[in-house]
CSV table of C-alpha atoms and ligand atoms in Angstrom, one decimal:
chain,number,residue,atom,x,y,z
A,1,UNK,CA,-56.8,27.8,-28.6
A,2,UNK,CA,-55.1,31.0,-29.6
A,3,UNK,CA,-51.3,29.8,-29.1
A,4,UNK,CA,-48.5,31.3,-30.6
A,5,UNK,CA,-45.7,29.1,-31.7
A,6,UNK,CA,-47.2,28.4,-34.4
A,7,UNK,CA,-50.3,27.5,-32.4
A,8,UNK,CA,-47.7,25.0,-30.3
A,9,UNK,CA,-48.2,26.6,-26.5
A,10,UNK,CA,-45.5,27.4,-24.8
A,11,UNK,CA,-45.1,25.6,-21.6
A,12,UNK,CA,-44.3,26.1,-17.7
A,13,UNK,CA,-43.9,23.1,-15.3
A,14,UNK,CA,-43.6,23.6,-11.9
A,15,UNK,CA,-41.7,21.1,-9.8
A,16,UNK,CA,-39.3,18.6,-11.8
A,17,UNK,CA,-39.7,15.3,-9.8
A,18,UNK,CA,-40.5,11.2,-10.6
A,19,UNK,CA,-43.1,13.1,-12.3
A,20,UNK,CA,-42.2,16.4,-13.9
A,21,UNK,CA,-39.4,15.9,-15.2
A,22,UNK,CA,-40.2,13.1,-17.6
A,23,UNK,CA,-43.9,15.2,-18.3
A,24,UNK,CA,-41.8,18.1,-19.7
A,25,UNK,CA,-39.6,16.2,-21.4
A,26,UNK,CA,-42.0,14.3,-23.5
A,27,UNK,CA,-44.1,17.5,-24.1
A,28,UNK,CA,-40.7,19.2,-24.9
A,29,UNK,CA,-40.3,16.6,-27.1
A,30,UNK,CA,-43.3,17.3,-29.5
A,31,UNK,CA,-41.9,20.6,-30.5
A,32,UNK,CA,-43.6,22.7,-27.5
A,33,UNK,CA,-40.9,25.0,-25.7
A,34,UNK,CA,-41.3,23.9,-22.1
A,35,UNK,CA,-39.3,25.7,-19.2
A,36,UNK,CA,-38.8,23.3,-16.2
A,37,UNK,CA,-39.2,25.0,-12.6
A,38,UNK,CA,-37.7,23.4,-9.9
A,39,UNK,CA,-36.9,25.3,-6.4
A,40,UNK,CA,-33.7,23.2,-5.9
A,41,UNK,CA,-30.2,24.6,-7.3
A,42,UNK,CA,-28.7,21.4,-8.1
A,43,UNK,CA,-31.9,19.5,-10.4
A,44,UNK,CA,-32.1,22.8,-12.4
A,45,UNK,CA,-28.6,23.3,-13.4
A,46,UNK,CA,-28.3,19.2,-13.9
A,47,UNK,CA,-31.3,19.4,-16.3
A,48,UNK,CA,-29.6,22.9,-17.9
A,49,UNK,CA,-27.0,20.5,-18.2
A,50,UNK,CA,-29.1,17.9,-20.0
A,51,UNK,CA,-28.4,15.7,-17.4
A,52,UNK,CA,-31.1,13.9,-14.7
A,53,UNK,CA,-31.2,13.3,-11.1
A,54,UNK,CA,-33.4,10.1,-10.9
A,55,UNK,CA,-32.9,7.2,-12.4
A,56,UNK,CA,-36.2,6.5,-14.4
A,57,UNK,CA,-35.4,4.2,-18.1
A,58,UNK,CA,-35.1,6.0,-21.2
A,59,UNK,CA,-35.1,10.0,-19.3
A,60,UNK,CA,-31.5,10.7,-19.4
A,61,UNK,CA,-31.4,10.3,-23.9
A,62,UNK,CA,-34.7,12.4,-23.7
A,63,UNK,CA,-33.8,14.5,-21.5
A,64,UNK,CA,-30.5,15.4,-23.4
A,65,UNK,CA,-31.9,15.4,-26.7
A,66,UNK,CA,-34.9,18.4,-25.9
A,67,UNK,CA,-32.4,20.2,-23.7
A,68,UNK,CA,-30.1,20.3,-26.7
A,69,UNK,CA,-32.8,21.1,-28.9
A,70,UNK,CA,-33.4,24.2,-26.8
A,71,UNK,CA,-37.1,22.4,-26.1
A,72,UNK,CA,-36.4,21.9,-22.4
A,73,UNK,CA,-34.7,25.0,-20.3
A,74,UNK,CA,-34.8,24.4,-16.5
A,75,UNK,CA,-35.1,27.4,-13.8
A,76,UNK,CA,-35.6,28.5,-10.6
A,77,UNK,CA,-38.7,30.6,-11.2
A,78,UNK,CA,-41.5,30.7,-14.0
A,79,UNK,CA,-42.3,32.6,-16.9
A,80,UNK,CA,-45.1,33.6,-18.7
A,81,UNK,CA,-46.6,30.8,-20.8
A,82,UNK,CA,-49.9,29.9,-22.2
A,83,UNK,CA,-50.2,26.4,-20.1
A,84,UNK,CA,-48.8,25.6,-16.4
A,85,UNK,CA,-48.8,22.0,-15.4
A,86,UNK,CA,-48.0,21.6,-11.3
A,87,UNK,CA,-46.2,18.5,-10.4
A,88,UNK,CA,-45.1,19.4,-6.7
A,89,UNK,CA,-44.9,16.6,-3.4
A,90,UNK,CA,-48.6,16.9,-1.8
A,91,UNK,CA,-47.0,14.6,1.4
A,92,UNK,CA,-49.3,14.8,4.4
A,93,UNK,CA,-48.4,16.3,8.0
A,94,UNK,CA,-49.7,15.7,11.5
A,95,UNK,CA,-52.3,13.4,12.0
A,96,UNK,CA,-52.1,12.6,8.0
A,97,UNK,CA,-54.0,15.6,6.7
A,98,UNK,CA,-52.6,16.8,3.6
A,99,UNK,CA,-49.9,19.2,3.4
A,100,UNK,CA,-50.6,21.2,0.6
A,101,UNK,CA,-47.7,24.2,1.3
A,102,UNK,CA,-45.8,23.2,-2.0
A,103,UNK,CA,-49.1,23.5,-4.2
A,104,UNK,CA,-49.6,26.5,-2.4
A,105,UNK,CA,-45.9,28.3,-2.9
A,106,UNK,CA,-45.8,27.1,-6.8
A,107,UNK,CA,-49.2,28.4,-7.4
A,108,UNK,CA,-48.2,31.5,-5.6
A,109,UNK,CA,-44.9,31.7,-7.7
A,110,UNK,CA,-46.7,31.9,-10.8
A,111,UNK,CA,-49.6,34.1,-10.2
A,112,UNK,CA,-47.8,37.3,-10.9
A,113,UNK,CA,-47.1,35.4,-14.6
A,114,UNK,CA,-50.8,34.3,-15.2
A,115,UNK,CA,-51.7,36.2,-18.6
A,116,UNK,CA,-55.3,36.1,-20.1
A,117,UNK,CA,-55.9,32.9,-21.3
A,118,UNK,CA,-53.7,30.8,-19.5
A,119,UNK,CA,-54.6,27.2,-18.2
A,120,UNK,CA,-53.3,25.8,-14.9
A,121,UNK,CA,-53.1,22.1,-14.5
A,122,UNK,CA,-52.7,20.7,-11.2
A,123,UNK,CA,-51.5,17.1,-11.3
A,124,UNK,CA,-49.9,16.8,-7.7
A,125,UNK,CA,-52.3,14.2,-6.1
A,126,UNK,CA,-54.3,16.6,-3.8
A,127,UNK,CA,-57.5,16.0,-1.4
A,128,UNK,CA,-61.1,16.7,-3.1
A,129,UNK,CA,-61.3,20.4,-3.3
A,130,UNK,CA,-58.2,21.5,-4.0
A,131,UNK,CA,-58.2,22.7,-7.2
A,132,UNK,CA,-60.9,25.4,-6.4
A,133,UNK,CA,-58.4,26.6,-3.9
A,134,UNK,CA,-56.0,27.2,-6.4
A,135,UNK,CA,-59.0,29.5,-8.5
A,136,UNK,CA,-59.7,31.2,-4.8
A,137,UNK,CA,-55.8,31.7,-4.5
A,138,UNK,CA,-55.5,32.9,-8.2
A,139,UNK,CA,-58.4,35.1,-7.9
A,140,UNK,CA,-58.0,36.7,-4.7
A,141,UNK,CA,-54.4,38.2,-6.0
A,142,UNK,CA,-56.0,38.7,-9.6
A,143,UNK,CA,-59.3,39.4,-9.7
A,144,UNK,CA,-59.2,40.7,-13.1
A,145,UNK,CA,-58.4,37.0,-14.6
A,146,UNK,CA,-61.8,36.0,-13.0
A,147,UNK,CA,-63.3,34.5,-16.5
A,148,UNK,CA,-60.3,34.9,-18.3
A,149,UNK,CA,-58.2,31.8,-17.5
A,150,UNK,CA,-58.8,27.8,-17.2
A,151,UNK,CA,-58.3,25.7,-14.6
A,152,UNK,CA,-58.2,21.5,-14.3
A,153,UNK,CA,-57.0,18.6,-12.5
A,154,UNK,CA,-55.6,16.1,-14.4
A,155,UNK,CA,-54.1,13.2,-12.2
A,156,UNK,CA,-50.9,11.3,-13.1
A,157,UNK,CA,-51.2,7.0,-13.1
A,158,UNK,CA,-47.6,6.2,-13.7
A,159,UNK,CA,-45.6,3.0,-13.1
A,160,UNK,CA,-42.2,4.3,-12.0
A,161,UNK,CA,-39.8,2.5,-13.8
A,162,UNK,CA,-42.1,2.6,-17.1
A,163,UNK,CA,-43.2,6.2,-17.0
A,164,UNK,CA,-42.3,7.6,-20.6
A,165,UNK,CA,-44.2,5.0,-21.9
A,166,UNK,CA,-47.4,5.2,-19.4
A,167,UNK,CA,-47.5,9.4,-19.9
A,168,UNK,CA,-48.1,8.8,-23.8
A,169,UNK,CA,-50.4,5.7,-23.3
A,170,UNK,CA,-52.2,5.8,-20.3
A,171,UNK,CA,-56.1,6.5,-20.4
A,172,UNK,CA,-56.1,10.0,-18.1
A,173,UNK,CA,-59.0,11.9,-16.3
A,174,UNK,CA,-59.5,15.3,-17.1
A,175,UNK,CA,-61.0,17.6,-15.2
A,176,UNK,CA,-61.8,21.3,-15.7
A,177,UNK,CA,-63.4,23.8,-12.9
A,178,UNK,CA,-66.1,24.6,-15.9
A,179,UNK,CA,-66.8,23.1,-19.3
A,180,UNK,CA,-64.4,25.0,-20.9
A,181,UNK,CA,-61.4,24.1,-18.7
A,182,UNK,CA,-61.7,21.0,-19.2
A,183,UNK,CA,-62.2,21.0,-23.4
A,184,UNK,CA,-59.2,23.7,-23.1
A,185,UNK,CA,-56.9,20.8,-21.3
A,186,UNK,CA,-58.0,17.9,-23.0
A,187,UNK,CA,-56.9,19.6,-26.2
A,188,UNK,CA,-53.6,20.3,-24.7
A,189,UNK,CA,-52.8,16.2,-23.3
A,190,UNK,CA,-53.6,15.8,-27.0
A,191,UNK,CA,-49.9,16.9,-28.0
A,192,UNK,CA,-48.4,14.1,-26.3
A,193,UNK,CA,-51.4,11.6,-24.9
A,194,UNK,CA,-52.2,8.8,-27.3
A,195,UNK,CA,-54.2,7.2,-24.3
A,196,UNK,CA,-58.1,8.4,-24.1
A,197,UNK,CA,-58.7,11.5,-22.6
A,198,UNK,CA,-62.0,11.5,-20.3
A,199,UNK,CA,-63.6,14.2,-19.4
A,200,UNK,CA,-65.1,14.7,-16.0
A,201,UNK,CA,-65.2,17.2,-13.2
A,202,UNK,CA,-62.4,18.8,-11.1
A,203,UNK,CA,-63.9,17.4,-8.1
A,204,UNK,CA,-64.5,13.6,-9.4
A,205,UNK,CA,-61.3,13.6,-11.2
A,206,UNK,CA,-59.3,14.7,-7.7
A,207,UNK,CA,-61.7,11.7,-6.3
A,208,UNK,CA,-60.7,8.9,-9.6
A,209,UNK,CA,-57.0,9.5,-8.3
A,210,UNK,CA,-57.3,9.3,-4.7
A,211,UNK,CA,-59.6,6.1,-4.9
A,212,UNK,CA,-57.1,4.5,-7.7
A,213,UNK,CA,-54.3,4.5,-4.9
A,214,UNK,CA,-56.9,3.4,-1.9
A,215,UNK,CA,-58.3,0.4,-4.2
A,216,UNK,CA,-54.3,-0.8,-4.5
A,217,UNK,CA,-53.9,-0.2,-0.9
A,218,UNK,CA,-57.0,-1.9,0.3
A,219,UNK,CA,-56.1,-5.5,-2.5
A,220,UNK,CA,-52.4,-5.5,-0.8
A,221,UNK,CA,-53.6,-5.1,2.9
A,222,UNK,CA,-55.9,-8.6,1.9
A,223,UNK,CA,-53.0,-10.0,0.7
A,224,UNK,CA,-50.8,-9.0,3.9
A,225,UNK,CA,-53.2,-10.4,5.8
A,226,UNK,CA,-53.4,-13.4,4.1
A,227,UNK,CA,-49.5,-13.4,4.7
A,228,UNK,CA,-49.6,-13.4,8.3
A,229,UNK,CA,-52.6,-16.2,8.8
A,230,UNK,CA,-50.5,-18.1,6.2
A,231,UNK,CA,-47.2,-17.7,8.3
A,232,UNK,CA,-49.2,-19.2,11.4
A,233,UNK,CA,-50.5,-21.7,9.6
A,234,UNK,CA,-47.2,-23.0,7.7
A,235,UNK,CA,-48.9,-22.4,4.3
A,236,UNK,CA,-46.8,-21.0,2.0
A,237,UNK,CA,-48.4,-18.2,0.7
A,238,UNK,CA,-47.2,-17.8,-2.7
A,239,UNK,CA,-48.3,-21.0,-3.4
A,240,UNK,CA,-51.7,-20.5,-2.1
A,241,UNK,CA,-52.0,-17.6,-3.4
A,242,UNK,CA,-50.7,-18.8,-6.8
A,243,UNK,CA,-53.4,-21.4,-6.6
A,244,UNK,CA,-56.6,-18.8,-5.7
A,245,UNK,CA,-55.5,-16.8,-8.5
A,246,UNK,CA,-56.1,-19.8,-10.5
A,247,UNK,CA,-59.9,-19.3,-9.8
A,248,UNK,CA,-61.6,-17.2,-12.7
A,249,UNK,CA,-62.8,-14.1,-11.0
A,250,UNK,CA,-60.1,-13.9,-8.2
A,251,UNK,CA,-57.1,-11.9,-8.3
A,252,UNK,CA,-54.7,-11.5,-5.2
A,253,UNK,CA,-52.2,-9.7,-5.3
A,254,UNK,CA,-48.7,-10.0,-3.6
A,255,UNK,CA,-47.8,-9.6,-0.1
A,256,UNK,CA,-44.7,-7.8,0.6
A,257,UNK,CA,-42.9,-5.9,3.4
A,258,UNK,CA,-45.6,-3.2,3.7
A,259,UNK,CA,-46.6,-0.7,1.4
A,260,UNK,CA,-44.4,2.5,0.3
A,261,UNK,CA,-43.8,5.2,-1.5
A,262,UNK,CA,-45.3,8.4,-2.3
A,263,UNK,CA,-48.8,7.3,-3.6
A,264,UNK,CA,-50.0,4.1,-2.1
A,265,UNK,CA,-48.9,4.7,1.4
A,266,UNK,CA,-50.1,8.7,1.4
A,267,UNK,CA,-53.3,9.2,-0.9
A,268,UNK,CA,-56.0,7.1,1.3
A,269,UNK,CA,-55.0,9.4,3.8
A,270,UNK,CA,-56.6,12.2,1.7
A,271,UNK,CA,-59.9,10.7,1.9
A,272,UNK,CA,-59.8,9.3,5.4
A,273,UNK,CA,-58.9,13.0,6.6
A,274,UNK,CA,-61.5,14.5,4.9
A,275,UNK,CA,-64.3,11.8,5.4
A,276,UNK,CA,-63.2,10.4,8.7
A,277,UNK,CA,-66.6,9.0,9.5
A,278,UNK,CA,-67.4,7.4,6.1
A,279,UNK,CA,-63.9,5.5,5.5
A,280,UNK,CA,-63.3,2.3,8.3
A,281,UNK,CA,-62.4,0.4,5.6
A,282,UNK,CA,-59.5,2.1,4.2
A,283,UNK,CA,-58.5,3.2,7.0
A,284,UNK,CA,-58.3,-0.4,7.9
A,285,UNK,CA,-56.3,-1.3,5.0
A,286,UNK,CA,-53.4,1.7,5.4
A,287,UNK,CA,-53.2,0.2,9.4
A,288,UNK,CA,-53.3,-3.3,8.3
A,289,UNK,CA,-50.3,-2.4,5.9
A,290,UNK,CA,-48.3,-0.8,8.2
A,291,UNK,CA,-48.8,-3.5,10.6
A,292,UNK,CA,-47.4,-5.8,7.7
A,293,UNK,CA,-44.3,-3.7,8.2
A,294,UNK,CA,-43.9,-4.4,12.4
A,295,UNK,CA,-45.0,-7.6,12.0
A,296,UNK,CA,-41.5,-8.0,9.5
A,297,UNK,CA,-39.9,-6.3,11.9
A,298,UNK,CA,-40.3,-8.7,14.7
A,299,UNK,CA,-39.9,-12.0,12.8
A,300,UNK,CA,-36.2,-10.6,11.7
A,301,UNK,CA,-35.7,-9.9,15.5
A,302,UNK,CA,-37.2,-13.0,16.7
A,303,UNK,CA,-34.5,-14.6,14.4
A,304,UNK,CA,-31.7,-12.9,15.6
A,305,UNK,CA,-32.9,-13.8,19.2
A,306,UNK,CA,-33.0,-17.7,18.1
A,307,UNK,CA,-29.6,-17.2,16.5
A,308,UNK,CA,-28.0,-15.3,19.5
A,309,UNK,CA,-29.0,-18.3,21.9
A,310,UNK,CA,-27.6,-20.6,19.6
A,311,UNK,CA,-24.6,-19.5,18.7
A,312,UNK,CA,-23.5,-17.1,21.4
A,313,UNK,CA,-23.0,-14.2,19.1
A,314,UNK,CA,-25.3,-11.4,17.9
A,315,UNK,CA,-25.9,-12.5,13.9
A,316,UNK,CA,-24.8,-10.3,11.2
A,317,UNK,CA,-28.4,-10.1,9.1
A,318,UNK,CA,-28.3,-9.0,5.5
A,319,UNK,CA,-31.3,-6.3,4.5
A,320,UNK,CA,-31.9,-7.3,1.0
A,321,UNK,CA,-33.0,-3.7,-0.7
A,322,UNK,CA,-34.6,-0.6,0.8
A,323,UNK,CA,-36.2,1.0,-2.4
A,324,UNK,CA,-40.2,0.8,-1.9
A,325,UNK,CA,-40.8,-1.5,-4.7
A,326,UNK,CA,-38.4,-3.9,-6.8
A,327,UNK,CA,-35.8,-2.5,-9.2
A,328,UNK,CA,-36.0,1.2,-8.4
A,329,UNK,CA,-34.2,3.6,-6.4
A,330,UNK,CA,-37.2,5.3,-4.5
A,331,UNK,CA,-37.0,5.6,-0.8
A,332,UNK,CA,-40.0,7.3,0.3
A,333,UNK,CA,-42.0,5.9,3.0
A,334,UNK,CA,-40.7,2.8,1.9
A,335,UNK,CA,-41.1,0.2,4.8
A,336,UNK,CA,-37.3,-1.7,3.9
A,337,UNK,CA,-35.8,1.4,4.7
A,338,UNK,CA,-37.5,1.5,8.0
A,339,UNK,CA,-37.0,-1.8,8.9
A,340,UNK,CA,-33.3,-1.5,7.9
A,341,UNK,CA,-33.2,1.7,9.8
A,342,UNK,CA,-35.3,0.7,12.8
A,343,UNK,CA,-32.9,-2.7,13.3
A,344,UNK,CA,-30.0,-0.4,12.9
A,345,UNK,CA,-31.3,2.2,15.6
A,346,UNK,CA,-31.9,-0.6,17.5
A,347,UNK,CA,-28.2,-1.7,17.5
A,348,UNK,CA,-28.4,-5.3,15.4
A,349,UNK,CA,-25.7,-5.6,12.9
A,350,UNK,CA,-26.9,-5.0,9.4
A,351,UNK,CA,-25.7,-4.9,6.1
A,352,UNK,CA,-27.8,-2.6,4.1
A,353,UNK,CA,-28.3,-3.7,0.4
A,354,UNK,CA,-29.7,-1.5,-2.3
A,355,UNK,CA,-29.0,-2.5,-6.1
A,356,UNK,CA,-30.7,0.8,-7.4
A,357,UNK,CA,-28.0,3.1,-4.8
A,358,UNK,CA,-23.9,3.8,-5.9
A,359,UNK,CA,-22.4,1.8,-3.1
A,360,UNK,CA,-20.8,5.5,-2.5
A,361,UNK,CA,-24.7,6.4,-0.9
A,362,UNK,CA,-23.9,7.9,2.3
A,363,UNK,CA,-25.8,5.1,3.6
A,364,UNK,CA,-22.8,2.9,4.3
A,365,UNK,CA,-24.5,0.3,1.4
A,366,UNK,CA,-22.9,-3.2,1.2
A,367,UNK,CA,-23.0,-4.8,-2.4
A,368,UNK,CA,-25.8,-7.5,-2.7
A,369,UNK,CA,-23.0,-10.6,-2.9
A,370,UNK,CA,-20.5,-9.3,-0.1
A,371,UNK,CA,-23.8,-9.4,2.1
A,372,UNK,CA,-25.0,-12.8,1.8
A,373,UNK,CA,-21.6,-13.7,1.7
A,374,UNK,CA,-21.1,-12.0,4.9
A,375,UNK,CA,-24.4,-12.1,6.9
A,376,UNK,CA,-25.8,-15.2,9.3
A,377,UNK,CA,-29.7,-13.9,8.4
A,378,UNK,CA,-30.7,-13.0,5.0
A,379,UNK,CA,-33.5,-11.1,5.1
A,380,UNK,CA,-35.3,-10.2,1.2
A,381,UNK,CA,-37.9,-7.1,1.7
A,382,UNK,CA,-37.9,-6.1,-2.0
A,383,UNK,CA,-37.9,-8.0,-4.7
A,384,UNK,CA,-34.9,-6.4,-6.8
A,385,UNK,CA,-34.5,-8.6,-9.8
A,386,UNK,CA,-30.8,-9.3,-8.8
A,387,UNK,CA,-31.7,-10.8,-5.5
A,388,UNK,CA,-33.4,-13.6,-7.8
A,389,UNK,CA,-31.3,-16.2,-8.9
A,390,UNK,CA,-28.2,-16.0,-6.0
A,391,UNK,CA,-26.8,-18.4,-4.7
A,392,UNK,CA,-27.1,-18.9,-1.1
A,393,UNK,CA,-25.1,-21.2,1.8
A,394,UNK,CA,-28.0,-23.8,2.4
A,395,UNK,CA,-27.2,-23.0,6.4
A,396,UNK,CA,-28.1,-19.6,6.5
A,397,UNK,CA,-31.3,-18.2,7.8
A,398,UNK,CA,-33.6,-16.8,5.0
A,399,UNK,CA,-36.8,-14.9,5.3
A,400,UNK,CA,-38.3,-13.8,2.4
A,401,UNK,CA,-41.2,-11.2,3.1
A,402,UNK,CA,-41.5,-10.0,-0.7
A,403,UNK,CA,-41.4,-13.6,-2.4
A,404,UNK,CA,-38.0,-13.2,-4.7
A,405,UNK,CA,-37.4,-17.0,-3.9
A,406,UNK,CA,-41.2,-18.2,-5.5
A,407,UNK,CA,-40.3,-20.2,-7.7
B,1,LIG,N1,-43.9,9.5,-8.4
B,1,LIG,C1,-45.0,8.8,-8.8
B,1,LIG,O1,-44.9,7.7,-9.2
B,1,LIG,C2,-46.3,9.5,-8.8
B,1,LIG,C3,-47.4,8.9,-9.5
B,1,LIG,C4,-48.6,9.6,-9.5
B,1,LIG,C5,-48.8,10.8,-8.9
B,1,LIG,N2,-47.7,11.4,-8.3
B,1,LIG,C6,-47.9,12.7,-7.6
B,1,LIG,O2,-47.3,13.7,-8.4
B,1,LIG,C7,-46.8,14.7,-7.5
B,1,LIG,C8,-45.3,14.9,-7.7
B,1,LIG,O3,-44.7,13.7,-7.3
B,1,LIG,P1,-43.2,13.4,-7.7
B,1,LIG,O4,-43.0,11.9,-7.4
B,1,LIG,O5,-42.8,13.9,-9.0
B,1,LIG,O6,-42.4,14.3,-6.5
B,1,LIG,P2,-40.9,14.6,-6.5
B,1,LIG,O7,-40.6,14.9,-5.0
B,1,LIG,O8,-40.1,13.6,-7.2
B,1,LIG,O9,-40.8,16.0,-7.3
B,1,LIG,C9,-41.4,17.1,-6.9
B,1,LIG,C10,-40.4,18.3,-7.3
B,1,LIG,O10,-41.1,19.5,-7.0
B,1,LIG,C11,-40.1,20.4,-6.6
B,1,LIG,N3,-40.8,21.5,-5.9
B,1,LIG,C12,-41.3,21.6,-4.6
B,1,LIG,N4,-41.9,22.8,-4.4
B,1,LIG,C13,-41.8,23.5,-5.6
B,1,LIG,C14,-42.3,24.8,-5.9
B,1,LIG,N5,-42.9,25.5,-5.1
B,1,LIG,N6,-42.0,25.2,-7.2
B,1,LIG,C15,-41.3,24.4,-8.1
B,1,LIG,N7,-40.9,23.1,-7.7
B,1,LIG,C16,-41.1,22.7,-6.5
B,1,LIG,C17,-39.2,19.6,-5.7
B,1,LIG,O11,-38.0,20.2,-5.5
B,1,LIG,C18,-39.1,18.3,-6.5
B,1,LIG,O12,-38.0,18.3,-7.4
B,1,LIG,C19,-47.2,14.3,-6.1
B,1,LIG,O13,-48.4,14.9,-5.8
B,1,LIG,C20,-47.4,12.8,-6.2
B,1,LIG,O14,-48.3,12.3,-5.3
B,1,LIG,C21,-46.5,10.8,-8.2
């Protein structure tokens, strides 16, 4: 690739998220000069500050070591560079089609910057297709780069909570629209990538990513399932699940509250919007997940019924962690949060506990001992590693949905 830099491209990411943020910071890292865009005020001049607005291990030393390097620059608009990675929200709308406004608007924003040459890497999880809509976008406002510049998806697998480790070691699909794209990025994950890079398709590789998150989606909804028929039953499910598992060629995962955040609950979507009639299954699985979620629901108020008519008094119930997973602080589409929220709406005392959240969270959190100390209901829906080993008044109600009392 012609680079200059000393053949070391220089670098624009657009969007500085979960996923952004720590991708230009580890490219920064290995010398490349990366400028971080990011429509919001606040996360640019934080990073400027080589500071970090999500808690992910290990980011905040990285982070301040490339900034002060003068590796990392954040700002509200791009420059010219010879590689654009996209890492923008792709949530959906409406009836769950994709909204695909903020690829749209950073694609738009760097347009007038695209120079001959350039590669554009999408890696926002987006519906099949989508990265020839960025060429159609590109092209119809600069026709004269038809030829001229490289386009690829390249999805992003990362385990929040791990994710400087998983960008450098991760296996990742590559996918260029034409041959050449995708030799052109594959050559570029190769400055920070230790992982294999695979070449594919745009198309198959936008597929690979969607299908990753609908296989975890459709393995949990068996195992919520099996949580519910347990719970009738009086079968612990942990255990019985434990015990399955113990088979050589079965693997079940964990039941839990429901499933959240912005990948899990969101990309099966993508393929049940675009092939409605050629999906029952998981579509079945993202309903049978969010069912998970009412079915918590009404066991906690079921509880507080029993309780009321025993005691006389409406119970105080402790919601043991809102994040969407254990030991982060991500909220999105996380079903604790709307469980907490949806008791709380529907005027049940709670004390909100979330770990991951400064107690100064405009929330109104309550700190994880004060609560059980407090509450008449404990309720676990996330398995934060601090709800683990508490001790608890033997009298209390419990309900673990997410299993942080398995022994
Ligand atoms: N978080 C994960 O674990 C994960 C894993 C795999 C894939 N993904 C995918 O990666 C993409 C990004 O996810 P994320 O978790 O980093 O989201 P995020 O919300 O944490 O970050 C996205 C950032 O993009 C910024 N932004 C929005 N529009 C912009 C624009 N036009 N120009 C520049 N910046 C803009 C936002 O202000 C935000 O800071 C999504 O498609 C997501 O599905 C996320």
């Amino acid at each position: 690739m012609n680079y200059n830099m000393e053949n070391k491209p220089s670098v624009v990411m657009m969007g500085l998220g979960y996923i952004g943020l720590p991708t230009a910071a580890l490219i920064a890292s290995r010398g490349l000069k990366v400028t971080g865009v990011d429509i919001r005020q606040n996360v640019v001049e934080t990073i400027n500050k080589g500071q970090i607005h999500i808690v992910e291990p290990d980011l905040d030393g990285l982070v301040h070591h490339v900034v002060k390097e003068g590796f990392l620059n954040a700002a509200i608009t791009p420059v010219v560079a010879d590689v654009y990675l996209i890492a923008v929200p792709t949530p959906f709308k409406g009836d769950h089609e994709p909204d695909l406004s903020y690829v749209e608007s950073a694609v738009q924003s760097i347009i007038p910057t695209l120079k001959k040459g350039a590669l554009v890497i999408l890696e926002s999880t987006s519906p099949v297709g989508t990265t020839r809509k960025i060429e159609k976008l590109i092209f119809d406002t600069r026709p004269e780069l038809k030829g001229h510049i490289y386009l690829a998806y390249c999805p992003e697998r990362v385990l929040p909570g791990n994710i400087i480790h998983e960008l450098k070691h991760n296996d990742r699909a590559i996918g260029g629209i034409d041959e050449v794209s995708t030799q052109k990025a594959i050559a570029f994950y190769k400055n920070f990538v230790v992982g294999e890079l695979h070449p594919t398709n745009a198309k198959t590789a936008e597929m690979v990513k969607l299908v990753e998150n609908a296989s975890r989606d459709n393995q949990i909804a068996f195992a919520n399932e099996l949580s519910i028929i347990c719970d009738k039953a009086e079968i612990n499910v942990w255990n019985m699940i434990a015990l399955a598992n113990k088979h050589p060629r079965v693997n079940i995962l964990n039941p839990g509250t429901g499933v959240g955040g912005h990948c899990i609950a969101v990309d099966p979507w993508f393929i049940v919007s675009e092939f409605p009639e050629e999906s029952p299954l998981i579509k079945k699985s993202r309903e049978a997940n969010n069912y998970k979620t009412e079915w918590v629901l009404e066991k906690i108020k079921n509880k507080a019924l029993i309780f009321k008519s025993e005691q006389g008094r409406d119970p105080i119930i402790a919601c043991m962690g809102l994040a969407f997973k254990p030991d982060i602080d991500d909220l999105r589409e996380s079903p604790a949060l709307y469980v907490t929220e949806t008791l709380e709406s529907q005027n049940f005392t709670i004390l909100a506990v979330e770990p991951n959240l400064a107690t100064s969270d405009d929330r109104n959190l309550t700190d994880y001992n004060e609560a059980i100390d407090k509450a008449d209901i404990i309720v676990y829906l996330v398995a934060h590693n601090e709800f683990k080993n508490l001790e608890t008044d033997p009298n209390k109600s419990i309900l673990d949905f997410c299993g942080v009392l398995k022994k």
